[in-house]
PDB file of C-alpha atoms in Angstrom:
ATOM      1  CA  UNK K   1      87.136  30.554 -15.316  1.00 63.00           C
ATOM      2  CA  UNK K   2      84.787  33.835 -15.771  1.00 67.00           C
ATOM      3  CA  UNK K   3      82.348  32.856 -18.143  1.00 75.00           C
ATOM      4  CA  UNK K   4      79.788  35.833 -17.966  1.00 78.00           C
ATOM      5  CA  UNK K   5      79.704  39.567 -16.454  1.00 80.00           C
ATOM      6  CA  UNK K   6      77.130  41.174 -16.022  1.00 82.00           C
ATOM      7  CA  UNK K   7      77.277  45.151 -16.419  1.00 82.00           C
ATOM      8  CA  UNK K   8      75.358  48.140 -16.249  1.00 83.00           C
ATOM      9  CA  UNK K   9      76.390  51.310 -17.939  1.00 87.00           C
ATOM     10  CA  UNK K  10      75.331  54.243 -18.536  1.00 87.00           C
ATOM     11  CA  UNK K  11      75.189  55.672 -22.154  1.00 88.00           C
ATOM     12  CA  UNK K  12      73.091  57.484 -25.697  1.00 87.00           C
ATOM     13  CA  UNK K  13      72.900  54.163 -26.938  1.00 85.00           C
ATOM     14  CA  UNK K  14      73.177  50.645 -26.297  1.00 86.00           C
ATOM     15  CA  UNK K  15      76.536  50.095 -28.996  1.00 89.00           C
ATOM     16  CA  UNK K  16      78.412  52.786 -26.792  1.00 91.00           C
ATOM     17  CA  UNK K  17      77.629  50.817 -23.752  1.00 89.00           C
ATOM     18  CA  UNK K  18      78.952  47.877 -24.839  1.00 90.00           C
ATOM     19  CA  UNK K  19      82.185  49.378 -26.395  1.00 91.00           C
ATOM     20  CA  UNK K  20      82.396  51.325 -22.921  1.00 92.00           C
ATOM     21  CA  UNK K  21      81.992  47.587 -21.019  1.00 90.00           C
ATOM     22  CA  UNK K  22      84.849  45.841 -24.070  1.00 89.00           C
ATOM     23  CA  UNK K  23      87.183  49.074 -23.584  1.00 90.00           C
ATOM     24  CA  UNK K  24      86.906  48.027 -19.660  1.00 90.00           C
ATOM     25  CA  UNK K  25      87.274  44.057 -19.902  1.00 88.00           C
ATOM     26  CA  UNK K  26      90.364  44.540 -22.275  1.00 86.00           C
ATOM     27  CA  UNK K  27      92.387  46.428 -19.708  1.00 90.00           C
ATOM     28  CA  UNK K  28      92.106  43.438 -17.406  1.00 88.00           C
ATOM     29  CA  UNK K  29      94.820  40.964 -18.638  1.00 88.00           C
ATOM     30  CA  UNK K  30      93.298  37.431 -20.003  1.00 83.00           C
ATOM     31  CA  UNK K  31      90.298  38.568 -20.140  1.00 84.00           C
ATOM     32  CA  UNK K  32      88.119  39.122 -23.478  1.00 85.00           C
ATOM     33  CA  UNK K  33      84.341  39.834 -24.409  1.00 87.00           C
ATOM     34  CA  UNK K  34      83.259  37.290 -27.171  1.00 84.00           C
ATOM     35  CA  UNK K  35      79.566  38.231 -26.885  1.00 86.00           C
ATOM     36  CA  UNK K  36      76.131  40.415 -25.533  1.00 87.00           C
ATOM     37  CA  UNK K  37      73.120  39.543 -24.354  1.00 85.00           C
ATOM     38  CA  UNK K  38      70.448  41.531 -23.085  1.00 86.00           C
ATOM     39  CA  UNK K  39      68.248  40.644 -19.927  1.00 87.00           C
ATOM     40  CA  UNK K  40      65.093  38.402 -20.315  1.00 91.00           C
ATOM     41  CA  UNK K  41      63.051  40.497 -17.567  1.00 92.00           C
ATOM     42  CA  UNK K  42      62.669  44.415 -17.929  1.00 92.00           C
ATOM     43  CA  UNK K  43      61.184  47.345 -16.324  1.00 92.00           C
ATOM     44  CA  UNK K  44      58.665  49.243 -18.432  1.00 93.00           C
ATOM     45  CA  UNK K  45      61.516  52.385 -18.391  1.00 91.00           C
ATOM     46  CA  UNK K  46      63.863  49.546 -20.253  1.00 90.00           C
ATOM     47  CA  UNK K  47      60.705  47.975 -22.498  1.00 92.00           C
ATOM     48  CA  UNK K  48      60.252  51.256 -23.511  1.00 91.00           C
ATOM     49  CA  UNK K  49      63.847  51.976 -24.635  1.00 85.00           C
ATOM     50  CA  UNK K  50      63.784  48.795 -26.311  1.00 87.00           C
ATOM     51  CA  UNK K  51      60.238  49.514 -27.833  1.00 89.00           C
ATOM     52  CA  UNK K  52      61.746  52.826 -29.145  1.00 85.00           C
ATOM     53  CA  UNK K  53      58.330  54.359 -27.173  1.00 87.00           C
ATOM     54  CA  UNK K  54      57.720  56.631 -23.880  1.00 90.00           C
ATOM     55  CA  UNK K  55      58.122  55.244 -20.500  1.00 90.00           C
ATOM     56  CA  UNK K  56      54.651  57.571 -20.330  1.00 94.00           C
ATOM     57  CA  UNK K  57      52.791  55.581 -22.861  1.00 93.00           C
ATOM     58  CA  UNK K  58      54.046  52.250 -21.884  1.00 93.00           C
ATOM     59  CA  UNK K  59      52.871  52.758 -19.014  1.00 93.00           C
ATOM     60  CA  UNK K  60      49.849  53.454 -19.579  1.00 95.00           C
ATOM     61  CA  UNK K  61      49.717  50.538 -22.206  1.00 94.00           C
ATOM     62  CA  UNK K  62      50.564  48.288 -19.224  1.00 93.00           C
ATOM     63  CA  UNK K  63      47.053  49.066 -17.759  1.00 95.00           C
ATOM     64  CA  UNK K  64      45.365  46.939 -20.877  1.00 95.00           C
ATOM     65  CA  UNK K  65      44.294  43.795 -19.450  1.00 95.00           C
ATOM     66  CA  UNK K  66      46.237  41.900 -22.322  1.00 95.00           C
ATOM     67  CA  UNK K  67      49.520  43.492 -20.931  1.00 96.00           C
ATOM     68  CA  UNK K  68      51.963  40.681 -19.762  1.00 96.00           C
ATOM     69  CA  UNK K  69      51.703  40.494 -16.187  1.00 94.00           C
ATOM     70  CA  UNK K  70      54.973  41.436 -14.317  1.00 93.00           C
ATOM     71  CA  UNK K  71      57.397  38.443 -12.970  1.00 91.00           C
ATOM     72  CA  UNK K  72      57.512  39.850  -9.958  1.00 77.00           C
ATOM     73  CA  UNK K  73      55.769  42.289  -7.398  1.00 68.00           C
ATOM     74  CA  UNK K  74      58.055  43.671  -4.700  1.00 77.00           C
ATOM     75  CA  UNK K  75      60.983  46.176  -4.911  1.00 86.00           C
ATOM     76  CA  UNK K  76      61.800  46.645  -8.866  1.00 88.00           C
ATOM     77  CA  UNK K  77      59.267  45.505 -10.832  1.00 91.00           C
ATOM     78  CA  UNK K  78      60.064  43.060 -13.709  1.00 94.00           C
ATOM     79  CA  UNK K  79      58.292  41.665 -16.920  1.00 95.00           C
ATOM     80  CA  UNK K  80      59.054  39.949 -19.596  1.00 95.00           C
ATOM     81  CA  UNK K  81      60.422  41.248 -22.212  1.00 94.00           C
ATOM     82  CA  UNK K  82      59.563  38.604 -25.291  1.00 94.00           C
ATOM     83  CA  UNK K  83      55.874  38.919 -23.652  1.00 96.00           C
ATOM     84  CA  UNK K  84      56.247  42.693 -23.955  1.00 96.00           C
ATOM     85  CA  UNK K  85      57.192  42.465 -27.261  1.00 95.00           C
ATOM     86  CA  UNK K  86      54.691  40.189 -28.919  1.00 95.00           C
ATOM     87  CA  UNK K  87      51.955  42.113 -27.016  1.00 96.00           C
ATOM     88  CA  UNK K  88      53.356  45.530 -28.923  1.00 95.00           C
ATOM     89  CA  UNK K  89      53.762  43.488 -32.401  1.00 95.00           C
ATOM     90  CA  UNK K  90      49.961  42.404 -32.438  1.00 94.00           C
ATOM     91  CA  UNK K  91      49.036  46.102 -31.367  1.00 91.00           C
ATOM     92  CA  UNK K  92      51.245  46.643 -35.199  1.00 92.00           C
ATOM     93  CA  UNK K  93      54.719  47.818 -33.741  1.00 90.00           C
ATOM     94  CA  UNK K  94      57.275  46.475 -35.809  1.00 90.00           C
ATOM     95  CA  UNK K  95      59.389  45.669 -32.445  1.00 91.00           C
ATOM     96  CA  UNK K  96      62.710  43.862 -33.401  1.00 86.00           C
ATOM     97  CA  UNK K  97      63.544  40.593 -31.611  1.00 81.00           C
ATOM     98  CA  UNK K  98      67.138  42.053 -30.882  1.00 85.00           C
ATOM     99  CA  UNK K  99      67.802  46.136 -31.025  1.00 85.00           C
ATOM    100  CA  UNK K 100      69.960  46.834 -33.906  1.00 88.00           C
ATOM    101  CA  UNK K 101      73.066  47.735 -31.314  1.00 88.00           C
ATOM    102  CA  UNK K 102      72.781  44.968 -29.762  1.00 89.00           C
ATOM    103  CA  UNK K 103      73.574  42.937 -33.122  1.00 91.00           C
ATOM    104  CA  UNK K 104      75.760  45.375 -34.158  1.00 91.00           C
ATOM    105  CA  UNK K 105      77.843  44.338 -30.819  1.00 91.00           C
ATOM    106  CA  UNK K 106      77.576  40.911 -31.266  1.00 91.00           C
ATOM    107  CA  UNK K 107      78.692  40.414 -34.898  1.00 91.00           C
ATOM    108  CA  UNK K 108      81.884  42.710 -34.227  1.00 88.00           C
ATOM    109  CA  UNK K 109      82.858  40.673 -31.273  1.00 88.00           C
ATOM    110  CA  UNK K 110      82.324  37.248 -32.256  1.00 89.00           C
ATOM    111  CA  UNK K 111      84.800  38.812 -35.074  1.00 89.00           C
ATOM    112  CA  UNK K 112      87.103  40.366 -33.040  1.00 85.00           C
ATOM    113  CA  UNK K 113      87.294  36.827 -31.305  1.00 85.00           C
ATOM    114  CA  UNK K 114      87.708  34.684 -34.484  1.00 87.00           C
ATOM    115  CA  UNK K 115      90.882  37.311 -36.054  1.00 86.00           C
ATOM    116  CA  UNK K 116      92.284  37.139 -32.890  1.00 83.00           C
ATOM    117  CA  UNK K 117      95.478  35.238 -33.294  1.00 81.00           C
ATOM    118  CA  UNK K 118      94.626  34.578 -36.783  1.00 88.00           C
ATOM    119  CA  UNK K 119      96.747  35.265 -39.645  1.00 89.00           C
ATOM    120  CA  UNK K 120      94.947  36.699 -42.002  1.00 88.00           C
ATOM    121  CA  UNK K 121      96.750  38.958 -44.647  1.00 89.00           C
ATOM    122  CA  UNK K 122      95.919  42.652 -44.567  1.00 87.00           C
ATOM    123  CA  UNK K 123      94.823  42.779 -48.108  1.00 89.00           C
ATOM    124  CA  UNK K 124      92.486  40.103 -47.097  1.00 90.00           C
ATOM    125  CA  UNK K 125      90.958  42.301 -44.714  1.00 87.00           C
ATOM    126  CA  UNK K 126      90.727  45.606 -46.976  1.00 88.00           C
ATOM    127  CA  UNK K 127      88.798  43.182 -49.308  1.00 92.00           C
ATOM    128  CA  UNK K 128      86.454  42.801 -46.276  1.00 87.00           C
ATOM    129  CA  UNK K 129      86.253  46.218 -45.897  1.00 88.00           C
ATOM    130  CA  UNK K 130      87.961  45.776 -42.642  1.00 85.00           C
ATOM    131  CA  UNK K 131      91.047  48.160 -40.681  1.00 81.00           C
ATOM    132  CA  UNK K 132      94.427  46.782 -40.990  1.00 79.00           C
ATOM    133  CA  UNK K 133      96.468  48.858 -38.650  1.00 70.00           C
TER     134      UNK K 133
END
């Protein structure tokens, strides 16, 4: 049984990627996304995204000596991202543990999981604030 798939799409934000990568999965018959995660290890381009600052200016940031030190040293270069992010949050960046998509994604799909099959009434739904069609 597939248990996880890893993808890597291309889009303006991290919510479109993931509706891109559920708009894929459901075409494949059986098969259903329940949830998102996000890598552990990063480059300093994807810190940066998540940081919501310049690949220019985290790089340069990465040349402090309390910068975490990268996981690895050959080919693509890797750090970690929880590092990354506690080192920004005691420079006073209000970094989020999770970007905002990403919760976004995984709320709606653990939801789109649990109505599956369900019978819920529409009017139940519409209370919810929720399409019924």
């Amino acid at each position: 049984m597939l248990r996880e798939l890893t993808c890597d799409i291309e889009a303006p934000t991290l919510l479109e990627a993931v509706a891109e990568a559920v708009q894929r999965i459901r075409l494949v018959d059986g098969l259903q996304a329940v949830g998102t995660t996000l890598p552990a290890s990063v480059t300093l381009d994807e810190a940066a995204w998540r940081s919501g600052r310049g690949a220019r200016e985290l790089a340069d940031l990465s040349h402090d000596p309390r910068f975490p030190q990268p996981e690895s040293g050959e080919g693509t270069v890797l750090y970690p991202w929880d590092q990354i992010a506690a080192f920004l949050r005691a420079t006073g960046d209000p970094v989020p543990d999770v970007p905002k998509d990403l919760v976004i994604a995984e709320r709606t799909l653990r939801l789109v999981d649990a109505l599956e099959g369900a019978n819920v009434a529409p009017g139940t739904l519409r209370a919810l604030g929720l399409p019924t069609g």
